[in-house]
Short mmCIF file of C-alpha atoms in Angstrom, two decimals:
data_model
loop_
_atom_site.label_atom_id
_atom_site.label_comp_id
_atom_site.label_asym_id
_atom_site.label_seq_id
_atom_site.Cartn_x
_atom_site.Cartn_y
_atom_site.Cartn_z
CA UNK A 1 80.94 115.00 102.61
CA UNK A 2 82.30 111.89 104.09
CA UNK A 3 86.33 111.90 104.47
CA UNK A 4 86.69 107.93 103.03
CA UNK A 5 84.31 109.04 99.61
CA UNK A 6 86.22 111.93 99.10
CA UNK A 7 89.76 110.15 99.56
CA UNK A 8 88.75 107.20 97.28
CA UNK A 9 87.26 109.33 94.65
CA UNK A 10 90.17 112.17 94.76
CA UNK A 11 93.16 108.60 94.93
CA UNK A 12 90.83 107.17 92.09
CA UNK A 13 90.88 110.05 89.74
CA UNK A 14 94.91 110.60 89.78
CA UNK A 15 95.06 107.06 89.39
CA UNK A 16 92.80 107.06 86.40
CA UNK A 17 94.41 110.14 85.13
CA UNK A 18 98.32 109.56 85.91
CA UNK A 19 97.92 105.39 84.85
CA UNK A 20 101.14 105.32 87.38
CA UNK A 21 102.19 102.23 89.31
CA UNK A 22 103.13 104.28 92.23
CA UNK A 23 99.69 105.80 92.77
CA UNK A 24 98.49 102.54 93.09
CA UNK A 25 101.02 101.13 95.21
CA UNK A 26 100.46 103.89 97.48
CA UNK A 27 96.59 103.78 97.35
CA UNK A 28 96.81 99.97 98.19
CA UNK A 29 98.64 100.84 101.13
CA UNK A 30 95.93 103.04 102.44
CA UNK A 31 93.83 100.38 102.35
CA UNK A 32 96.47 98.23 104.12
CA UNK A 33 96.24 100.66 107.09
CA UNK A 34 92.35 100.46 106.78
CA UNK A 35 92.16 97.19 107.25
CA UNK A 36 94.86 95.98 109.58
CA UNK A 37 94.23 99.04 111.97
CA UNK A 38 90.46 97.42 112.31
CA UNK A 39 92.11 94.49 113.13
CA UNK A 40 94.18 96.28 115.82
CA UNK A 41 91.26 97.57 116.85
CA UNK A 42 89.74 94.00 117.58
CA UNK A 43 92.16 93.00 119.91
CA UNK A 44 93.02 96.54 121.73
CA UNK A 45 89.29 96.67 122.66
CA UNK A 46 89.35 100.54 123.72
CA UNK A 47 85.49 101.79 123.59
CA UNK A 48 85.48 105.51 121.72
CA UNK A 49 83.94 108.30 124.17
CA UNK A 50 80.92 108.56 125.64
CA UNK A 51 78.02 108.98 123.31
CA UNK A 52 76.99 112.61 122.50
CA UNK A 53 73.20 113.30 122.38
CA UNK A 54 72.03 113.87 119.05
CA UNK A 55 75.21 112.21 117.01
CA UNK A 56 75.19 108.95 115.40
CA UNK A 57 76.30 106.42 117.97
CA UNK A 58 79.38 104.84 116.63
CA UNK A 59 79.79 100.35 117.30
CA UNK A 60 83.05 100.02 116.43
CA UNK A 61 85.88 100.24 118.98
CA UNK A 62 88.17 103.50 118.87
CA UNK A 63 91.52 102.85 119.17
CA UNK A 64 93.59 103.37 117.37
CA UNK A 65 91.16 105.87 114.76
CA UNK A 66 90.98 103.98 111.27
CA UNK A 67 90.41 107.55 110.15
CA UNK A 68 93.30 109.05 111.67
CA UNK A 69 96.27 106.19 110.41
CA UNK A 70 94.53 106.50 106.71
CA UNK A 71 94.61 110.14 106.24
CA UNK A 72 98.19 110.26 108.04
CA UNK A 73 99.25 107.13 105.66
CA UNK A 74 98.38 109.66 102.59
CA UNK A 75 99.73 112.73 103.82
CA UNK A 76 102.79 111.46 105.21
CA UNK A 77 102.87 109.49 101.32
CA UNK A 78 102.62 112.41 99.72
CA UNK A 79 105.50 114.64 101.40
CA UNK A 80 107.95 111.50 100.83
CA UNK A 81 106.88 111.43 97.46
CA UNK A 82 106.97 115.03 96.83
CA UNK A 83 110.75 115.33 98.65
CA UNK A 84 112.06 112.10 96.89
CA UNK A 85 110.19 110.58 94.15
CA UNK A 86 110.54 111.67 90.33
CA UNK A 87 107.17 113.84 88.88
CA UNK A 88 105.75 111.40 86.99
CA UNK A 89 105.82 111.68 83.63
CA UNK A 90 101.94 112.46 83.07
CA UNK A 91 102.35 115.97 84.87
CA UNK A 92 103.61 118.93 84.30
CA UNK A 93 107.26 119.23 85.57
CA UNK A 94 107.55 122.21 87.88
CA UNK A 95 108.10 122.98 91.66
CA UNK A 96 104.19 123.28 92.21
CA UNK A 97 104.02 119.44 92.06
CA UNK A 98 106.61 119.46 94.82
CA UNK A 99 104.79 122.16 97.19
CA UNK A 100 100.97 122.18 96.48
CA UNK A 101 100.13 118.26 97.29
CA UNK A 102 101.95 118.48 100.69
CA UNK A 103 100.34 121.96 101.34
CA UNK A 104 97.34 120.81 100.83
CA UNK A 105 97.41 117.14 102.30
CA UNK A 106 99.23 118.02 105.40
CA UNK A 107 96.73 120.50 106.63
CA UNK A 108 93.33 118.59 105.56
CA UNK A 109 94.83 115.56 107.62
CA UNK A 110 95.06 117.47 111.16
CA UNK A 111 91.48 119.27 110.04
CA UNK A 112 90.36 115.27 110.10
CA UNK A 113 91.98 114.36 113.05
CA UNK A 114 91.29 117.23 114.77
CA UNK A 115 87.33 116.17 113.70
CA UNK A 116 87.47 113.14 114.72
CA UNK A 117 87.81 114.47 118.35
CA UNK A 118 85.23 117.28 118.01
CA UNK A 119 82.52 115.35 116.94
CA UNK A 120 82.61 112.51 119.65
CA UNK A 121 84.20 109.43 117.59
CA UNK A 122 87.78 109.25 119.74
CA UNK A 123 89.74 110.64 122.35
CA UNK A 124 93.00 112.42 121.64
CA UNK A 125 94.91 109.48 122.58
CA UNK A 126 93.02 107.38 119.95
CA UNK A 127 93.75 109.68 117.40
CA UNK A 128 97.41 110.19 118.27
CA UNK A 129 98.18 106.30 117.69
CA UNK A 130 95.88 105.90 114.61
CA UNK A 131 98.23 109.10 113.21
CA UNK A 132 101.10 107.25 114.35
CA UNK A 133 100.00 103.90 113.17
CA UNK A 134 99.70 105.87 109.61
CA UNK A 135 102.92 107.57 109.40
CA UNK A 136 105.13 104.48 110.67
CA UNK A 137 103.34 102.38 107.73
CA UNK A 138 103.46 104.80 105.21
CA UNK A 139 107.40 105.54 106.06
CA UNK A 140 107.71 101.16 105.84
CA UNK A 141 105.41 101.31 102.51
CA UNK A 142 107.56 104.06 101.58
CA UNK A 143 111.00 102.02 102.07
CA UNK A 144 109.94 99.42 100.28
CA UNK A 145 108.86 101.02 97.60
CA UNK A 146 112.32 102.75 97.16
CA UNK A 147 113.87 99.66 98.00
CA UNK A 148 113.03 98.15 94.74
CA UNK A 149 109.50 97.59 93.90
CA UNK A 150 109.52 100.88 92.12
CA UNK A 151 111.50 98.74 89.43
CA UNK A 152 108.68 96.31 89.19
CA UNK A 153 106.31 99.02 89.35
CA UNK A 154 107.81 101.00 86.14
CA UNK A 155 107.79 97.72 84.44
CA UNK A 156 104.18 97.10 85.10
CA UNK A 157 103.59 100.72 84.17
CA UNK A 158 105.21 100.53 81.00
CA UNK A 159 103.55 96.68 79.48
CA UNK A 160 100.31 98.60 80.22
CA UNK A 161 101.18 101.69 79.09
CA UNK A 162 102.33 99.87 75.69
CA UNK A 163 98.89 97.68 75.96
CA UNK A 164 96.51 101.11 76.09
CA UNK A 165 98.86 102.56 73.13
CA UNK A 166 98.56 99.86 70.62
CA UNK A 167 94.89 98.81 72.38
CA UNK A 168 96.07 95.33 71.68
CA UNK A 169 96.86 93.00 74.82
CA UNK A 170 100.25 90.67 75.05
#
């Protein structure tokens, strides 16, 4: 299965299920680091590898890896959470929601990156800056969201929180 359908649907779902601000903040910056590493990649130029036979050939350019920043931008999003954000109040309270997301997301973003080199899409150096493009904007979307739009986060959360309660809107 493609990586970006299975990361939508899997951000989608705990969006849909949790109704939290914070899962959308952080989903939204995902698709920040989508999007502005493609521009990076516009003006950095880099060509990916040299085409294997049989593979689909790839148009884009390939550095930094688009997939590489994304899945680092979650995982890296999900251990700050984990270590300093509150469980939300939609799940279970418990260590396993401070040890199973990271143990899980950590690992599944090297298997990608590592992919991304064994099937022929980017060098190692391409998928070393896409990972670092990801974890220096998910640490910045993490400050900021620490830094006070978790406030206006919780307040959005809780008008439509009230709104799917009483079905009614303001």
């Amino acid at each position: 299965m493609k990586t970006n359908i299975t990361v939508t649907a899997l951000a989608a779902a705990f969006i849909l299920y949790t109704k939290s601000a914070g899962v959308f903040y952080f989903t939204a910056g995902a698709t920040v680091c989508s999007l502005s590493v493609k521009i990076v990649k516009r003006f950095v130029r880099q060509p990916r590898p040299p085409h294997i036979p049989g593979r689909k050939i790839k148009v884009s350019y390939g550095m930094p890896s688009t997939h590489s920043a994304t899945i680092s931008f979650f995982a890296v999003s999900v251990l700050l959470a984990c270590i300093y954000l509150p469980i939300h109040p939609s799940l279970r309270p418990g260590p396993a929601w401070r040890v199973f997301p990271p143990f899980f997301a950590l690992p599944w973003a090297v298997a990608v990156m590592m992919s991304r080199v064994w099937l022929g899409h980017h060098t190692w150096p391409q998928v070393f800056a896409g990972a670092s493009y990801g974890v220096a904007l998910a640490s910045i979307w993490f400050g900021m969201w620490t830094g006070g739009l978790n406030k206006i986060g919780n307040e959005v959360e809780e008008v439509f929180n009230a709104c799917i309660t009483s079905r009614s809107w303001p």
